[in-house]
Tab-separated table of C-alpha atoms in Angstrom:
chain	number	residue	atom	x	y	z
A	1315	MET	CA	-8.403	8.846	-15.006
A	1316	THR	CA	-9.789	7.000	-11.820
A	1317	ALA	CA	-11.205	9.314	-8.830
A	1318	ILE	CA	-8.928	7.419	-6.467
A	1319	SER	CA	-5.996	9.438	-6.738
A	1320	SER	CA	-3.050	7.037	-4.523
A	1321	LEU	CA	-2.989	4.605	-1.568
A	1322	GLY	CA	-3.391	7.694	1.365
A	1323	TYR	CA	-1.999	5.243	4.157
A	1324	VAL	CA	-2.774	2.065	6.571
A	1325	LYS	CA	-3.809	1.292	9.560
A	1326	VAL	CA	-2.661	-1.698	11.562
A	1327	ALA	CA	-2.925	-3.571	14.972
A	1328	VAL	CA	0.513	-4.419	15.795
A	1329	ALA	CA	1.162	-7.521	18.660
A	1330	ASP	CA	4.493	-6.121	19.917
A	1331	PRO	CA	4.737	-2.212	19.599
A	1332	ASP	CA	8.171	-2.426	21.356
A	1333	ALA	CA	9.643	-4.145	18.432
A	1334	TRP	CA	7.893	-2.620	15.325
A	1335	ARG	CA	9.717	0.440	17.351
A	1336	THR	CA	12.892	-0.783	16.260
A	1337	PHE	CA	12.474	-1.854	12.500
A	1338	ALA	CA	10.690	0.822	12.131
A	1339	PHE	CA	12.418	3.882	12.867
A	1340	ASP	CA	16.361	1.885	13.853
A	1341	VAL	CA	16.459	-1.052	11.337
A	1342	ILE	CA	14.395	0.521	7.954
A	1343	GLY	CA	14.306	4.419	8.004
A	1344	PHE	CA	11.364	5.361	8.729
A	1345	ALA	CA	10.823	8.830	10.747
A	1346	GLU	CA	8.427	9.659	13.323
A	1347	GLY	CA	5.797	11.328	12.566
A	1348	SER	CA	2.304	12.183	14.801
A	1349	GLY	CA	-1.085	12.235	15.594
A	1350	PRO	CA	-3.668	11.869	18.807
A	1351	ASP	CA	-3.277	8.673	19.823
A	1352	PRO	CA	-0.339	8.072	22.311
A	1353	ASP	CA	-0.077	4.912	22.269
A	1354	ALA	CA	-0.012	4.620	18.679
A	1355	ILE	CA	3.411	4.770	16.485
A	1356	TYR	CA	3.178	6.669	13.606
A	1357	LEU	CA	5.578	6.148	9.873
A	1358	ARG	CA	6.757	8.881	8.091
A	1359	MET	CA	7.474	8.745	4.777
A	1360	ASP	CA	7.369	12.766	3.252
A	1361	GLU	CA	5.532	15.846	4.534
A	1362	ARG	CA	2.574	13.823	5.558
A	1363	VAL	CA	2.290	14.003	9.134
A	1364	ALA	CA	1.983	9.494	9.209
A	1365	ARG	CA	1.978	6.854	6.124
A	1366	MET	CA	1.085	4.277	8.357
A	1367	VAL	CA	0.304	4.572	11.782
A	1368	LEU	CA	0.364	1.037	14.421
A	1369	VAL	CA	-1.624	0.640	17.154
A	1370	PRO	CA	-1.377	-1.794	19.956
A	1371	GLY	CA	-3.366	-4.938	19.892
A	1372	ASP	CA	-3.704	-8.637	20.407
A	1373	THR	CA	-3.092	-9.235	16.930
A	1374	ASP	CA	-1.907	-8.297	14.541
A	1375	LYS	CA	-4.404	-6.978	11.861
A	1376	VAL	CA	-4.846	-4.442	8.668
A	1377	LEU	CA	-7.779	-2.235	10.518
A	1378	ALA	CA	-8.004	0.539	7.081
A	1379	ILE	CA	-6.876	0.656	4.065
A	1380	GLY	CA	-6.941	4.812	3.219
A	1381	TRP	CA	-7.569	5.640	-0.558
A	1382	GLU	CA	-7.017	9.189	-1.263
A	1383	VAL	CA	-9.274	11.323	-4.204
A	1384	ARG	CA	-8.882	14.933	-5.181
A	1385	ASP	CA	-11.910	16.839	-3.048
A	1386	HIS	CA	-14.606	16.958	-1.863
A	1387	ARG	CA	-16.732	15.955	-4.886
A	1388	ALA	CA	-14.588	12.962	-6.295
A	1389	LEU	CA	-14.931	12.069	-2.414
A	1390	SER	CA	-19.175	12.127	-3.112
A	1391	GLU	CA	-18.860	9.996	-6.019
A	1392	ALA	CA	-16.752	8.104	-4.889
A	1393	ARG	CA	-19.292	7.127	-1.133
A	1394	GLU	CA	-22.408	7.386	-4.557
A	1395	ALA	CA	-20.848	4.748	-6.325
A	1396	VAL	CA	-19.837	2.538	-3.742
A	1397	GLN	CA	-23.451	3.075	-2.021
A	1398	LYS	CA	-25.125	1.816	-5.620
A	1399	ALA	CA	-23.139	-1.616	-5.346
A	1400	GLY	CA	-25.010	-2.411	-2.137
A	1401	ILE	CA	-23.006	-1.516	-0.055
A	1402	ALA	CA	-23.241	0.514	3.577
A	1403	VAL	CA	-21.486	3.403	3.830
A	1404	THR	CA	-20.702	5.808	6.989
A	1405	ALA	CA	-18.938	9.303	6.880
A	1406	LEU	CA	-16.866	9.384	9.778
A	1407	THR	CA	-17.081	12.597	12.064
A	1408	VAL	CA	-15.070	16.127	12.688
A	1409	ALA	CA	-13.321	14.229	15.275
A	1410	GLU	CA	-12.308	11.177	13.545
A	1411	ALA	CA	-10.930	13.000	10.234
A	1412	ASP	CA	-9.219	14.605	11.847
A	1413	ALA	CA	-7.786	11.633	13.996
A	1414	ARG	CA	-6.400	10.844	10.832
A	1415	SER	CA	-5.018	14.487	9.572
A	1416	VAL	CA	-7.458	14.635	6.785
A	1417	GLU	CA	-9.863	17.241	6.329
A	1418	ALA	CA	-13.213	14.223	5.504
A	1419	ALA	CA	-13.602	10.655	4.744
A	1420	ILE	CA	-16.097	7.974	4.724
A	1421	THR	CA	-15.584	4.336	5.191
A	1422	PHE	CA	-16.859	0.699	4.513
A	1423	VAL	CA	-16.188	-2.674	3.816
A	1424	ASP	CA	-15.384	-4.161	1.021
A	1425	PRO	CA	-16.509	-7.560	-0.775
A	1426	SER	CA	-13.543	-9.180	1.160
A	1427	GLY	CA	-14.132	-8.122	4.772
A	1428	THR	CA	-11.591	-5.320	4.101
A	1429	THR	CA	-11.666	-2.078	6.012
A	1430	VAL	CA	-11.043	0.877	3.495
A	1431	GLU	CA	-11.278	4.782	3.898
A	1432	VAL	CA	-11.526	7.321	1.015
A	1433	PHE	CA	-10.794	11.017	1.829
A	1434	HIS	CA	-9.798	14.039	0.828
A	1435	GLY	CA	-7.624	17.007	2.415
A	1436	PRO	CA	-4.887	15.808	3.692
A	1437	VAL	CA	-3.267	18.352	6.549
A	1438	LEU	CA	0.622	17.979	5.962
A	1439	ASP	CA	3.543	18.651	7.734
A	1440	HIS	CA	6.306	20.972	6.631
A	1441	SER	CA	9.084	19.977	8.622
A	1442	PRO	CA	11.642	17.884	7.385
A	1443	VAL	CA	11.604	14.506	7.241
A	1444	VAL	CA	14.380	13.654	9.246
A	1445	GLY	CA	15.353	9.263	9.433
A	1446	LYS	CA	17.621	7.561	11.370
A	1447	HIS	CA	19.212	6.685	8.043
A	1448	GLY	CA	18.671	9.880	5.301
A	1449	ASN	CA	16.738	7.299	2.674
A	1450	ARG	CA	14.132	9.455	0.620
A	1451	PHE	CA	11.194	7.315	0.266
A	1452	VAL	CA	9.471	8.052	-3.364
A	1453	THR	CA	5.563	9.242	-2.985
A	1454	ASP	CA	5.285	12.492	-4.745
A	1455	GLY	CA	2.226	12.329	-7.072
A	1456	LEU	CA	2.324	8.279	-6.311
A	1457	GLY	CA	1.591	7.831	-2.531
A	1458	LEU	CA	2.512	5.926	0.357
A	1459	GLY	CA	3.289	2.630	-2.020
A	1460	HIS	CA	1.596	-0.488	-2.896
A	1461	ALA	CA	-0.908	-3.342	-0.780
A	1462	VAL	CA	-1.383	-6.831	-1.618
A	1463	LEU	CA	-4.404	-7.999	0.360
A	1464	PRO	CA	-5.441	-11.112	0.003
A	1465	VAL	CA	-9.274	-12.148	-1.313
A	1466	PRO	CA	-11.242	-15.117	-0.120
A	1467	ASP	CA	-13.471	-14.421	-3.706
A	1468	LEU	CA	-11.094	-12.765	-6.485
A	1469	ASP	CA	-13.513	-11.739	-9.557
A	1470	VAL	CA	-15.347	-10.293	-6.607
A	1471	ALA	CA	-13.143	-8.633	-5.236
A	1472	PHE	CA	-11.643	-7.647	-9.031
A	1473	ARG	CA	-15.010	-6.624	-10.014
A	1474	PHE	CA	-15.513	-3.941	-6.867
A	1475	TYR	CA	-11.962	-2.612	-7.413
A	1476	THR	CA	-12.264	-1.848	-11.489
A	1477	ASP	CA	-16.129	-1.470	-12.020
A	1478	VAL	CA	-17.164	0.610	-8.370
A	1479	LEU	CA	-13.644	2.212	-7.005
A	1480	GLY	CA	-12.448	2.347	-10.906
A	1481	PHE	CA	-9.211	1.410	-10.499
A	1482	LEU	CA	-7.374	0.477	-13.341
A	1483	PRO	CA	-6.091	-3.671	-14.497
A	1484	ARG	CA	-2.562	-3.647	-14.665
A	1485	GLY	CA	-1.658	-6.784	-15.505
A	1486	ALA	CA	-1.613	-10.260	-13.875
A	1487	PHE	CA	0.154	-13.334	-12.668
A	1488	ARG	CA	-1.186	-16.214	-13.537
A	1489	LEU	CA	-0.070	-19.102	-10.463
A	1490	PRO	CA	0.627	-22.680	-11.246
A	1491	THR	CA	-2.985	-24.523	-9.661
A	1492	PRO	CA	-3.789	-27.573	-11.026
A	1493	PRO	CA	-6.104	-28.150	-14.365
A	1494	GLU	CA	-9.575	-29.704	-12.033
A	1495	TYR	CA	-8.714	-25.811	-10.347
A	1496	GLY	CA	-9.108	-23.438	-13.003
A	1497	PRO	CA	-7.203	-20.460	-14.086
A	1498	MET	CA	-5.822	-18.249	-10.651
A	1499	ARG	CA	-4.454	-15.154	-10.668
A	1500	ILE	CA	-3.010	-12.416	-8.921
A	1501	ARG	CA	-4.318	-9.022	-9.769
A	1502	PHE	CA	-2.933	-6.072	-10.160
A	1503	LEU	CA	-4.370	-2.908	-9.772
A	1504	GLY	CA	-2.727	1.071	-10.878
A	1505	VAL	CA	-4.290	4.387	-10.129
A	1506	ASN	CA	-1.945	6.538	-10.782
A	1507	GLN	CA	1.504	6.765	-13.073
A	1508	ARG	CA	2.636	3.980	-10.376
A	1509	HIS	CA	2.653	0.689	-11.427
A	1510	HIS	CA	0.716	-0.430	-9.090
A	1511	SER	CA	-1.136	0.993	-6.072
A	1512	LEU	CA	-3.021	-2.720	-4.972
A	1513	ALA	CA	-2.597	-6.401	-6.053
A	1514	LEU	CA	-5.092	-8.766	-4.668
A	1515	ILE	CA	-4.578	-12.867	-4.535
A	1516	PRO	CA	-6.620	-15.144	-3.702
A	1517	SER	CA	-6.490	-16.575	0.401
A	1518	GLY	CA	-7.974	-20.369	-0.206
A	1519	GLY	CA	-9.939	-18.672	2.709
A	1520	LYS	CA	-6.932	-18.348	5.474
A	1521	GLU	CA	-7.139	-16.117	8.422
A	1522	GLY	CA	-4.341	-13.975	9.007
A	1523	SER	CA	-3.578	-10.221	9.493
A	1524	GLY	CA	-5.363	-9.219	5.757
A	1525	LEU	CA	-1.894	-7.980	4.681
A	1526	VAL	CA	0.049	-9.919	2.187
A	1527	HIS	CA	2.920	-7.388	2.231
A	1528	ILE	CA	3.532	-3.639	1.719
A	1529	MET	CA	5.624	-1.799	-0.379
A	1530	VAL	CA	7.485	0.748	0.106
A	1531	GLU	CA	10.142	2.493	-2.429
A	1532	VAL	CA	12.996	5.067	-2.306
A	1533	ASP	CA	15.121	6.644	-4.633
A	1534	ARG	CA	18.431	5.580	-4.303
A	1535	LEU	CA	19.514	1.818	-4.776
A	1536	ASP	CA	21.917	1.951	-2.663
A	1537	ASP	CA	19.489	2.281	0.014
A	1538	VAL	CA	18.002	-0.674	-0.714
A	1539	GLY	CA	20.810	-1.987	-0.232
A	1540	ARG	CA	22.101	-0.492	3.180
A	1541	ALA	CA	18.754	-1.955	3.723
A	1542	LEU	CA	19.229	-4.891	3.462
A	1543	ASP	CA	22.737	-5.666	5.165
A	1544	ARG	CA	20.596	-3.734	8.104
A	1545	VAL	CA	17.788	-5.970	8.422
A	1546	ASN	CA	20.479	-9.213	7.985
A	1547	LYS	CA	22.977	-7.779	10.600
A	1548	ALA	CA	19.509	-7.680	12.991
A	1549	GLY	CA	18.902	-11.255	12.098
A	1550	TYR	CA	15.395	-10.341	10.775
A	1551	HIS	CA	13.831	-13.431	8.159
A	1552	LEU	CA	14.232	-12.458	4.511
A	1553	SER	CA	11.105	-13.669	3.483
A	1554	SER	CA	12.891	-12.954	-0.527
A	1555	THR	CA	16.851	-12.179	-1.503
A	1556	LEU	CA	16.836	-8.535	-3.753
A	1557	GLY	CA	15.635	-9.302	-7.292
A	1558	ARG	CA	13.842	-6.961	-9.524
A	1559	HIS	CA	10.496	-7.699	-10.770
A	1560	THR	CA	9.164	-7.794	-14.316
A	1561	ASN	CA	6.008	-6.266	-13.957
A	1562	ASP	CA	7.196	-2.795	-11.761
A	1563	LYS	CA	10.567	-3.013	-13.080
A	1564	MET	CA	11.212	-2.778	-9.066
A	1565	ILE	CA	14.459	-3.677	-7.585
A	1566	SER	CA	13.663	-5.109	-3.776
A	1567	PHE	CA	13.619	-6.888	-1.025
A	1568	TYR	CA	10.750	-8.333	1.404
A	1569	VAL	CA	11.333	-8.725	5.326
A	1570	ARG	CA	9.140	-10.322	7.481
A	1571	THR	CA	7.982	-7.755	9.611
A	1572	PRO	CA	7.171	-8.254	13.196
A	1573	GLY	CA	4.114	-8.584	12.755
A	1574	SER	CA	2.737	-11.886	10.124
A	1575	TRP	CA	3.341	-9.679	6.879
A	1576	ASP	CA	5.919	-9.011	5.061
A	1577	LEU	CA	7.493	-5.509	4.013
A	1578	GLU	CA	8.713	-4.871	0.520
A	1579	PHE	CA	11.739	-2.366	-0.117
A	1580	GLY	CA	12.505	-1.390	-2.936
A	1581	THR	CA	13.610	1.320	-6.281
A	1582	GLU	CA	13.622	2.288	-9.474
A	1583	GLY	CA	9.799	1.763	-9.860
A	1584	ALA	CA	9.119	1.775	-13.617
A	1585	LEU	CA	5.842	4.769	-14.359
A	1586	VAL	CA	3.248	3.335	-16.784
A	1587	ASP	CA	1.997	5.735	-18.965
A	1588	GLU	CA	-1.585	5.067	-19.344
A	1589	THR	CA	-2.071	5.808	-23.147
A	1590	THR	CA	0.048	3.240	-24.080
A	1591	TYR	CA	0.050	0.695	-21.886
A	1592	THR	CA	-2.272	-2.712	-22.006
A	1593	ALA	CA	-3.198	-4.949	-19.687
A	1594	GLU	CA	-0.544	-8.214	-19.760
A	1595	GLU	CA	0.151	-11.662	-18.343
A	1596	MET	CA	4.000	-12.338	-16.473
A	1597	THR	CA	4.981	-15.779	-16.731
A	1598	ALA	CA	8.123	-15.006	-13.888
A	1599	ASP	CA	7.552	-12.668	-11.631
A	1600	SER	CA	11.351	-11.296	-11.753
A	1601	TYR	CA	14.238	-11.203	-13.902
A	1602	TRP	CA	16.377	-12.234	-11.618
A	1603	GLY	CA	16.468	-12.869	-7.079
A	1604	HIS	CA	13.484	-12.827	-5.092
A	1605	ASP	CA	14.268	-16.435	-3.851
A	1606	TRP	CA	11.519	-17.104	-1.889
A	1607	ASP	CA	11.768	-18.303	1.902
A	1608	ARG	CA	8.391	-19.791	2.506
A	1609	SER	CA	8.548	-20.390	5.844
């Protein structure tokens, strides 16, 4: 099993914090977390003090993707592997680690330009997790959910995450591109039983927020339906209708956040038995539903 154990946290700059507060707490149902920055919005899902940290910025942009490892030895191994790949690594100071509510962390920029942080020793908040709508997020042993990142060179990014960081290939989806461009695929990567904690999609060189979407999972289908009702009632842009994916079996919908990326909200995600799993290629992204609005 890979040294990376889960997607720990995501830090994002947001241009409209007030809109995010309404979206995150009133519509989606995150609980309010805690942290040292009085201007930041801390989104809590479980005993971690925050799984998503939103900081005011001029534009909507991912600032860091935080991957968790078991302990200090695993963190040292990750640092050595990244350095061996020729990428500069910086250890966070005690103050910087405290600001992230972790014991220790390293940071570096992956080949696609995304700032990556690897950490161990998350600080826990043992008070009840109380969101406005009572939904319970599925995180235990699986992490925040998954992140989908746009990459300018899929092969380079895929090799980095698999060969250097030890992510496990969990299949692909071949995109309908003209033959002269050759085969292009979305690659799915796992680090635990969750089907994928990371997906890489060719960006075509387009600039953007650095995020395609983030997925969060809840434990009841009814909570997905209720969230969908709230999204529709509040008038948010539904990027995709309710559907069930073919690879991770997730029943979910996609909503455009106040930023320029989507939030996937789902349930019933499949758990992978790595002793018998083999990477596959999908020919459809969903069994039903997921009618996409690309506007």
